[in-house]
CSV table of C-alpha atoms in Angstrom, one decimal:
chain,number,residue,atom,x,y,z
A,1,MET,CA,147.4,-131.2,34.0
A,2,PRO,CA,143.5,-131.3,33.9
A,3,GLY,CA,141.8,-130.6,30.6
A,4,ILE,CA,138.9,-128.3,29.9
A,5,VAL,CA,135.4,-129.6,29.7
A,6,ASN,CA,133.4,-127.4,27.5
A,7,LYS,CA,132.5,-126.9,23.8
A,8,TYR,CA,135.4,-124.5,23.1
A,9,PHE,CA,138.4,-126.8,23.6
A,10,ARG,CA,139.0,-130.5,23.2
A,11,ILE,CA,141.0,-132.5,25.7
A,12,THR,CA,144.2,-133.4,24.0
A,13,GLN,CA,147.6,-135.1,24.8
A,14,ARG,CA,149.4,-132.9,22.3
A,15,ALA,CA,152.1,-130.4,23.1
A,16,LEU,CA,151.4,-127.3,25.1
A,17,SER,CA,148.2,-125.5,24.0
A,18,VAL,CA,145.3,-123.6,25.3
A,19,GLN,CA,143.3,-126.8,25.6
A,20,SER,CA,145.2,-127.7,28.8
A,21,MET,CA,145.5,-124.3,30.5
A,22,THR,CA,143.5,-124.6,33.7
A,23,SER,CA,145.7,-124.1,36.7
A,24,ALA,CA,149.2,-123.7,35.2
A,25,PRO,CA,151.2,-120.5,35.8
A,26,ALA,CA,151.1,-117.7,33.3
A,27,ALA,CA,154.3,-119.0,31.6
A,28,ASP,CA,152.1,-121.9,30.4
A,29,GLY,CA,149.9,-119.6,28.4
A,30,TYR,CA,146.6,-117.7,28.0
A,31,ALA,CA,144.5,-116.4,25.2
A,32,LEU,CA,142.5,-113.3,24.3
A,33,GLY,CA,138.9,-113.2,23.1
A,34,VAL,CA,135.8,-111.2,22.8
A,35,PHE,CA,132.8,-112.3,24.8
A,36,ARG,CA,129.2,-111.5,25.7
A,37,HIS,CA,127.2,-112.7,28.7
A,38,GLN,CA,124.6,-115.2,27.5
A,39,GLY,CA,121.3,-113.4,27.0
A,40,ALA,CA,122.9,-110.0,26.8
A,41,ALA,CA,121.9,-107.6,24.1
A,42,PRO,CA,124.2,-107.2,21.1
A,43,GLY,CA,126.7,-104.5,21.8
A,44,GLY,CA,127.5,-105.8,25.3
A,45,GLU,CA,130.8,-107.4,24.2
A,46,PHE,CA,133.9,-107.2,26.3
A,47,THR,CA,137.6,-108.1,26.0
A,48,GLY,CA,138.5,-111.2,28.0
A,49,LEU,CA,141.7,-112.9,29.1
A,50,VAL,CA,141.2,-116.7,28.9
A,51,ARG,CA,143.0,-118.9,31.3
A,52,GLY,CA,141.8,-122.5,31.5
A,53,HIS,CA,138.1,-122.4,31.5
A,54,GLN,CA,137.9,-119.0,33.2
A,55,VAL,CA,137.7,-115.6,31.6
A,56,ARG,CA,138.6,-112.2,33.2
A,57,ASP,CA,137.2,-109.0,31.8
A,58,VAL,CA,140.1,-106.8,30.7
A,59,SER,CA,138.1,-104.2,28.9
A,60,GLY,CA,139.7,-101.6,31.1
A,61,PHE,CA,142.7,-101.9,28.9
A,62,GLY,CA,140.6,-101.4,25.8
A,63,THR,CA,139.6,-103.7,22.9
A,64,VAL,CA,141.7,-106.5,21.4
A,65,SER,CA,142.7,-104.0,18.7
A,66,ASP,CA,143.8,-101.5,21.4
A,67,LEU,CA,146.0,-104.2,23.1
A,68,LEU,CA,147.5,-105.2,19.7
A,69,ALA,CA,148.5,-101.6,19.1
A,70,TYR,CA,150.8,-101.8,22.1
A,71,TRP,CA,151.3,-105.5,22.0
A,72,ASP,CA,154.7,-105.7,23.8
A,73,ASP,CA,153.5,-103.6,26.8
A,74,ALA,CA,150.1,-105.3,26.7
A,75,GLN,CA,151.6,-108.8,27.1
A,76,ARG,CA,153.5,-107.7,30.2
A,77,ARG,CA,150.2,-106.6,31.8
A,78,LEU,CA,148.3,-109.6,30.7
A,79,ASP,CA,151.1,-111.8,32.2
A,80,GLU,CA,150.5,-110.2,35.5
A,81,LEU,CA,146.8,-110.7,35.4
A,82,ALA,CA,147.1,-114.3,34.3
A,83,GLU,CA,149.4,-115.0,37.2
A,84,SER,CA,146.9,-113.6,39.7
A,85,ALA,CA,144.2,-116.2,38.9
A,86,SER,CA,143.1,-116.2,42.5
A,87,THR,CA,142.3,-112.5,42.5
A,88,GLY,CA,139.9,-110.5,40.4
A,89,GLU,CA,136.6,-111.5,38.9
A,90,TRP,CA,136.7,-114.5,36.7
A,91,THR,CA,133.7,-116.0,34.8
A,92,ASP,CA,133.2,-119.5,33.7
A,93,LEU,CA,133.8,-119.7,29.9
A,94,ALA,CA,130.8,-121.9,29.5
A,95,ALA,CA,128.5,-119.1,30.7
A,96,LEU,CA,129.7,-116.8,27.9
A,97,ASP,CA,129.0,-116.3,24.2
A,98,VAL,CA,132.3,-116.3,22.3
A,99,ARG,CA,132.5,-113.7,19.5
A,100,CYS,CA,135.0,-113.0,16.7
A,101,PRO,CA,138.2,-112.2,18.6
A,102,VAL,CA,139.7,-109.7,16.1
A,103,ASN,CA,138.6,-106.5,14.2
A,104,PRO,CA,141.2,-106.3,11.4
A,105,GLY,CA,141.7,-103.3,9.2
A,106,GLN,CA,143.1,-105.5,6.5
A,107,ILE,CA,142.5,-109.2,5.7
A,108,LEU,CA,145.1,-110.7,3.4
A,109,GLN,CA,144.5,-114.2,2.1
A,110,CYS,CA,147.0,-116.6,0.6
A,111,GLY,CA,145.5,-118.9,-1.9
A,112,ALA,CA,146.6,-122.1,-3.6
A,113,ASN,CA,149.2,-122.6,-0.9
A,114,TYR,CA,148.9,-126.4,-0.2
A,115,ARG,CA,150.2,-128.7,-2.9
A,116,LYS,CA,147.6,-131.5,-2.5
A,117,HIS,CA,144.8,-129.0,-2.2
A,118,VAL,CA,145.5,-127.5,-5.5
A,119,VAL,CA,145.9,-130.8,-7.2
A,120,ASP,CA,142.6,-131.9,-5.8
A,121,ILE,CA,140.9,-128.8,-7.1
A,122,VAL,CA,142.3,-129.4,-10.6
A,123,MET,CA,141.0,-133.0,-10.5
A,124,ALA,CA,137.6,-131.8,-9.3
A,125,GLU,CA,137.4,-129.3,-12.1
A,126,ARG,CA,138.3,-132.1,-14.6
A,127,ARG,CA,135.4,-134.2,-13.3
A,128,ALA,CA,133.0,-131.3,-13.5
A,129,GLU,CA,134.1,-130.3,-17.0
A,130,ALA,CA,135.0,-126.9,-15.5
A,131,SER,CA,138.7,-126.6,-16.1
A,132,THR,CA,139.9,-123.2,-17.4
A,133,THR,CA,143.1,-124.7,-18.6
A,134,GLY,CA,141.6,-127.3,-20.9
A,135,HIS,CA,142.2,-130.2,-18.5
A,136,ASN,CA,138.7,-131.7,-18.7
A,137,SER,CA,137.6,-135.3,-19.0
A,138,GLY,CA,139.0,-135.6,-22.6
A,139,VAL,CA,142.5,-135.5,-21.1
A,140,PRO,CA,143.5,-138.8,-19.2
A,141,GLU,CA,143.3,-138.5,-15.5
A,142,ASP,CA,146.9,-139.5,-14.8
A,143,GLU,CA,148.1,-136.9,-17.3
A,144,VAL,CA,146.0,-134.1,-15.6
A,145,ARG,CA,147.3,-135.1,-12.2
A,146,GLN,CA,150.9,-135.1,-13.3
A,147,TRP,CA,150.4,-131.7,-14.9
A,148,ALA,CA,149.0,-130.3,-11.7
A,149,GLU,CA,151.8,-131.8,-9.5
A,150,ASP,CA,154.4,-130.5,-11.9
A,151,MET,CA,152.8,-127.0,-11.8
A,152,MET,CA,152.9,-126.9,-8.0
A,153,ASP,CA,156.5,-128.2,-7.8
A,154,GLU,CA,157.5,-125.5,-10.3
A,155,ARG,CA,155.7,-122.8,-8.2
A,156,ALA,CA,157.5,-124.0,-5.1
A,157,ARG,CA,160.9,-123.7,-6.8
A,158,THR,CA,160.4,-120.4,-8.7
A,159,GLY,CA,157.1,-118.8,-7.7
A,160,SER,CA,155.8,-116.6,-4.9
A,161,PRO,CA,152.8,-116.6,-2.7
A,162,TYR,CA,149.4,-115.8,-4.3
A,163,VAL,CA,147.7,-113.2,-2.1
A,164,PHE,CA,144.4,-111.4,-2.4
A,165,ALA,CA,142.4,-109.1,-0.1
A,166,GLY,CA,139.2,-110.1,1.9
A,167,LEU,CA,136.6,-107.9,3.4
A,168,PRO,CA,136.1,-107.5,7.2
A,169,GLY,CA,132.3,-107.6,6.5
A,170,ALA,CA,132.6,-111.4,6.0
A,171,LEU,CA,133.8,-112.0,9.5
A,172,ALA,CA,131.7,-114.0,11.9
A,173,GLY,CA,132.0,-115.6,15.3
A,174,PRO,CA,133.3,-119.1,15.8
A,175,TYR,CA,129.9,-120.4,16.7
A,176,ASP,CA,127.7,-118.2,14.5
A,177,ASP,CA,125.5,-119.5,11.8
A,178,ILE,CA,127.0,-119.5,8.3
A,179,VAL,CA,124.3,-118.0,6.1
A,180,LEU,CA,124.2,-119.6,2.6
A,181,PRO,CA,123.1,-117.0,0.1
A,182,ASP,CA,120.9,-117.7,-2.9
A,183,ARG,CA,123.6,-116.1,-5.2
A,184,GLY,CA,125.8,-118.8,-6.5
A,185,THR,CA,126.0,-122.6,-5.8
A,186,ASN,CA,128.5,-125.1,-4.3
A,187,HIS,CA,129.3,-123.3,-1.1
A,188,ASP,CA,132.5,-124.9,0.2
A,189,TRP,CA,134.7,-124.9,3.4
A,190,GLU,CA,138.4,-124.0,3.7
A,191,LEU,CA,139.8,-124.2,7.2
A,192,GLU,CA,142.9,-122.1,7.6
A,193,LEU,CA,145.6,-121.0,10.1
A,194,ALA,CA,145.5,-117.2,10.4
A,195,ALA,CA,148.2,-114.9,11.8
A,196,VAL,CA,147.3,-111.7,13.7
A,197,ILE,CA,149.9,-108.9,13.2
A,198,GLY,CA,151.3,-107.2,16.4
A,199,ARG,CA,153.5,-104.5,15.0
A,200,PRO,CA,153.6,-102.2,11.9
A,201,ALA,CA,155.3,-104.4,9.3
A,202,ARG,CA,157.0,-103.3,6.1
A,203,ASP,CA,159.8,-105.0,4.1
A,204,LEU,CA,160.2,-108.0,6.4
A,205,ASP,CA,162.5,-110.9,5.7
A,206,ARG,CA,162.6,-114.5,6.7
A,207,GLY,CA,164.8,-113.8,9.6
A,208,ASN,CA,162.4,-111.4,11.4
A,209,ALA,CA,158.9,-112.0,9.9
A,210,LEU,CA,157.6,-114.0,12.8
A,211,ASP,CA,158.6,-111.3,15.2
A,212,TYR,CA,155.8,-109.2,13.9
A,213,VAL,CA,153.1,-111.9,14.6
A,214,ALA,CA,151.2,-111.2,17.8
A,215,GLY,CA,149.3,-114.5,17.7
A,216,TYR,CA,147.2,-117.0,15.8
A,217,THR,CA,143.6,-117.8,15.3
A,218,ILE,CA,141.4,-120.1,13.1
A,219,CYS,CA,139.5,-118.9,10.0
A,220,ASN,CA,137.1,-120.9,7.8
A,221,ASP,CA,137.2,-119.2,4.5
A,222,ILE,CA,133.9,-120.2,3.0
A,223,THR,CA,133.9,-120.1,-0.8
A,224,THR,CA,131.1,-120.2,-3.4
A,225,ARG,CA,132.8,-122.3,-6.1
A,226,SER,CA,130.4,-121.3,-8.9
A,227,LEU,CA,131.4,-117.7,-8.5
A,228,VAL,CA,135.2,-118.2,-8.6
A,229,TYR,CA,135.5,-117.9,-12.4
A,230,ARG,CA,133.7,-115.2,-14.4
A,231,PRO,CA,132.5,-116.5,-17.7
A,232,ASP,CA,132.4,-112.9,-19.0
A,233,LEU,CA,136.1,-112.3,-18.0
A,234,LYS,CA,137.9,-115.5,-18.9
A,235,ALA,CA,141.2,-113.7,-19.4
A,236,ILE,CA,141.0,-112.0,-16.0
A,237,GLY,CA,141.0,-115.1,-13.8
A,238,THR,CA,139.4,-115.5,-10.4
A,239,ASP,CA,136.7,-113.3,-8.8
A,240,TRP,CA,137.5,-113.8,-5.1
A,241,PHE,CA,135.4,-110.7,-4.2
A,242,ALA,CA,132.2,-112.4,-5.3
A,243,ALA,CA,133.2,-115.9,-4.2
A,244,LYS,CA,134.4,-115.3,-0.6
A,245,ASN,CA,133.0,-112.2,0.9
A,246,ALA,CA,129.3,-112.8,1.7
A,247,PRO,CA,128.4,-111.9,5.3
A,248,THR,CA,129.3,-114.7,7.7
A,249,PHE,CA,131.7,-116.4,5.2
A,250,LEU,CA,134.7,-116.0,7.5
A,251,PRO,CA,134.0,-117.6,10.9
A,252,THR,CA,137.0,-116.6,13.0
A,253,GLY,CA,138.2,-117.7,16.5
A,254,PRO,CA,137.4,-118.8,19.1
A,255,PHE,CA,140.5,-116.9,20.5
A,256,LEU,CA,143.7,-115.1,19.7
A,257,VAL,CA,146.4,-117.3,21.1
A,258,PRO,CA,149.7,-115.3,21.6
A,259,ALA,CA,152.5,-116.6,19.3
A,260,ARG,CA,154.7,-117.6,22.3
A,261,PHE,CA,152.0,-120.0,23.5
A,262,ALA,CA,150.7,-121.3,20.2
A,263,GLY,CA,153.7,-123.3,19.0
A,264,ASP,CA,155.4,-123.6,15.6
A,265,PRO,CA,153.0,-122.4,12.9
A,266,SER,CA,154.7,-124.9,10.5
A,267,LYS,CA,153.8,-127.9,12.7
A,268,MET,CA,150.1,-127.4,13.4
A,269,ARG,CA,147.4,-129.8,12.4
A,270,ILE,CA,144.3,-128.6,10.7
A,271,THR,CA,141.2,-130.8,11.0
A,272,LEU,CA,137.6,-130.1,9.8
A,273,ALA,CA,134.5,-132.3,10.1
A,274,HIS,CA,131.4,-131.9,8.0
A,275,ASN,CA,128.4,-133.4,9.6
A,276,GLY,CA,130.6,-135.6,11.7
A,277,ILE,CA,132.7,-136.8,8.8
A,278,THR,CA,136.4,-135.8,8.8
A,279,ARG,CA,137.1,-134.0,5.5
A,280,GLN,CA,140.3,-132.1,6.2
A,281,ASP,CA,143.2,-133.5,8.2
A,282,GLU,CA,146.6,-132.1,7.3
A,283,SER,CA,149.7,-130.5,8.7
A,284,THR,CA,150.7,-126.9,8.0
A,285,ALA,CA,154.0,-128.5,7.0
A,286,ASP,CA,152.3,-129.1,3.6
A,287,MET,CA,152.3,-125.3,2.8
A,288,LEU,CA,154.0,-124.4,-0.4
A,289,PHE,CA,155.1,-121.1,1.1
A,290,ASP,CA,155.4,-120.9,4.9
A,291,LEU,CA,154.3,-118.0,7.0
A,292,PRO,CA,157.7,-116.1,6.9
A,293,ALA,CA,157.6,-116.3,3.1
A,294,ILE,CA,154.0,-115.1,3.0
A,295,LEU,CA,154.8,-112.1,5.3
A,296,THR,CA,157.9,-111.3,3.3
A,297,TYR,CA,155.9,-111.2,0.1
A,298,ILE,CA,153.0,-109.1,1.5
A,299,THR,CA,155.2,-106.5,3.2
A,300,ALA,CA,157.2,-106.0,0.1
A,301,VAL,CA,154.0,-104.7,-1.5
A,302,THR,CA,152.2,-103.0,1.4
A,303,GLU,CA,152.4,-102.3,5.1
A,304,LEU,CA,150.7,-104.4,7.7
A,305,SER,CA,149.3,-102.9,10.8
A,306,PRO,CA,148.6,-104.3,14.3
A,307,GLY,CA,145.4,-106.3,14.2
A,308,ASP,CA,145.6,-107.2,10.5
A,309,LEU,CA,144.7,-110.8,9.7
A,310,VAL,CA,146.8,-112.9,7.3
A,311,LEU,CA,145.3,-116.2,6.2
A,312,THR,CA,147.8,-118.9,5.1
A,313,GLY,CA,145.7,-121.1,2.8
A,314,SER,CA,143.6,-124.2,3.2
A,315,PRO,CA,144.9,-127.8,3.0
A,316,ALA,CA,143.3,-130.7,0.9
A,317,GLY,CA,139.9,-132.0,1.7
A,318,ASN,CA,137.5,-129.3,0.5
A,319,GLY,CA,134.0,-130.1,-0.6
A,320,ALA,CA,135.0,-129.8,-4.3
A,321,HIS,CA,137.3,-132.7,-3.8
A,322,TRP,CA,134.6,-134.9,-2.1
A,323,GLY,CA,131.8,-133.7,-4.4
A,324,VAL,CA,129.9,-132.5,-1.3
A,325,PHE,CA,128.9,-128.9,-0.7
A,326,LEU,CA,127.2,-127.0,2.1
A,327,ALA,CA,123.5,-127.2,2.6
A,328,ASP,CA,120.9,-125.9,5.0
A,329,GLY,CA,121.3,-127.8,8.3
A,330,ASP,CA,124.9,-128.8,7.9
A,331,VAL,CA,127.4,-128.5,10.7
A,332,LEU,CA,131.1,-127.7,10.4
A,333,ALA,CA,133.5,-128.4,13.3
A,334,GLY,CA,137.1,-127.1,12.8
A,335,GLU,CA,140.2,-127.4,14.9
A,336,ILE,CA,143.8,-126.4,14.7
A,337,THR,CA,146.4,-127.6,17.2
A,338,GLY,CA,146.5,-125.3,20.2
A,339,LEU,CA,144.0,-122.8,18.9
A,340,GLY,CA,140.7,-124.3,20.0
A,341,LEU,CA,137.5,-125.3,18.1
A,342,GLN,CA,135.0,-123.8,15.8
A,343,ARG,CA,131.4,-125.1,15.3
A,344,ASN,CA,129.1,-123.5,12.8
A,345,HIS,CA,125.6,-124.4,11.6
A,346,CYS,CA,124.7,-123.6,8.0
A,347,VAL,CA,121.4,-122.0,7.3
A,348,ARG,CA,119.6,-120.7,4.2
A,349,LYS,CA,119.7,-117.0,3.6
A,350,PRO,CA,117.1,-115.3,5.8
A,351,ARG,CA,114.1,-114.3,3.8
A,352,VAL,CA,112.0,-111.1,4.3
A,353,GLN,CA,108.4,-112.0,5.2
A,354,LYS,CA,105.5,-109.9,4.0
A,355,GLN,CA,105.4,-108.0,7.3
A,356,GLY,CA,109.0,-107.0,6.6
A,357,HIS,CA,110.5,-109.1,9.4
A,358,LYS,CA,113.4,-111.5,8.7
A,359,GLN,CA,113.0,-115.1,9.6
A,360,GLN,CA,116.0,-117.4,10.1
A,361,GLU,CA,115.5,-121.0,11.1
A,362,ARG,CA,118.1,-122.6,13.3
A,363,ALA,CA,119.7,-125.6,11.8
A,364,GLU,CA,119.3,-128.9,13.6
A,365,GLU,CA,122.4,-130.6,14.9
A,366,ARG,CA,123.3,-133.7,12.9
A,367,PHE,CA,126.0,-135.1,15.2
């Protein structure tokens, strides 16, 4: 089956994924997205059905949120449209700007959910003399590592997912600039698999949790490490509101891939390159708590609605581990099996000129 030649998908020999959807029947899959014709003014977005490297405007059925509200019925109609690839008006994907594919009412984020990632963070805090548990350089490295590994093993046996809320105001498109604010330092990447909810969900269990997932997308949960811990509130813990919710700090997309086409969420590979250097490369199999466990935990506390976004955590390989953080001009390229690619330039916070106009320099590509 021919691959897709454009910036949104990489040709791959892996199992069925959107990357290889060009002329296959609808049973082989499609995706949903939000698009804008290049050069069009903001506000000209439309809902699109993606099949191969072609996009069909399906705005007549409403927004992606509207489709998710009646997801079972919507899929049947989308199946019909995808099968009729020779009819209707289709646009070349390369001629479109790809926007954030979802507009969630709630964003729930699962933190500290990859064993090696948490161990790496503990070791990075030791090197930086920033441990909040007393595991700084005065404690032998092997002792700190063993403590961190034992802690995560104990969590896996007896603990539960660690979930907090994010703000929709942090959402950005999969190819938008990431604006690095002046507030805080050590801006870091966290590429994550995200589930998009397709039905009202409350009190789920492991047996039915995945039935409530409409599809999957990619999120990069950018985090300002210096703001994670509040020195004035040491007993309170982490301040995720300040560390993760700056505008553009949650690039999402490129598409919403329906669950039945995306594959097993426990067997996807997450890969991120920073300025051309691979920094994250891990399987979702390394999750401490898998998606059914996360959804079971969340819905025991609150109700999820169609369109809500559930992030499942980031694997090892963040900037804190490498001692490298985001700077003006940097480029991030993220990929998850079957879900496509993100590519974001990092720029400094736009500054207001004396005339009152904002100026934002475009970062140069480094690779």
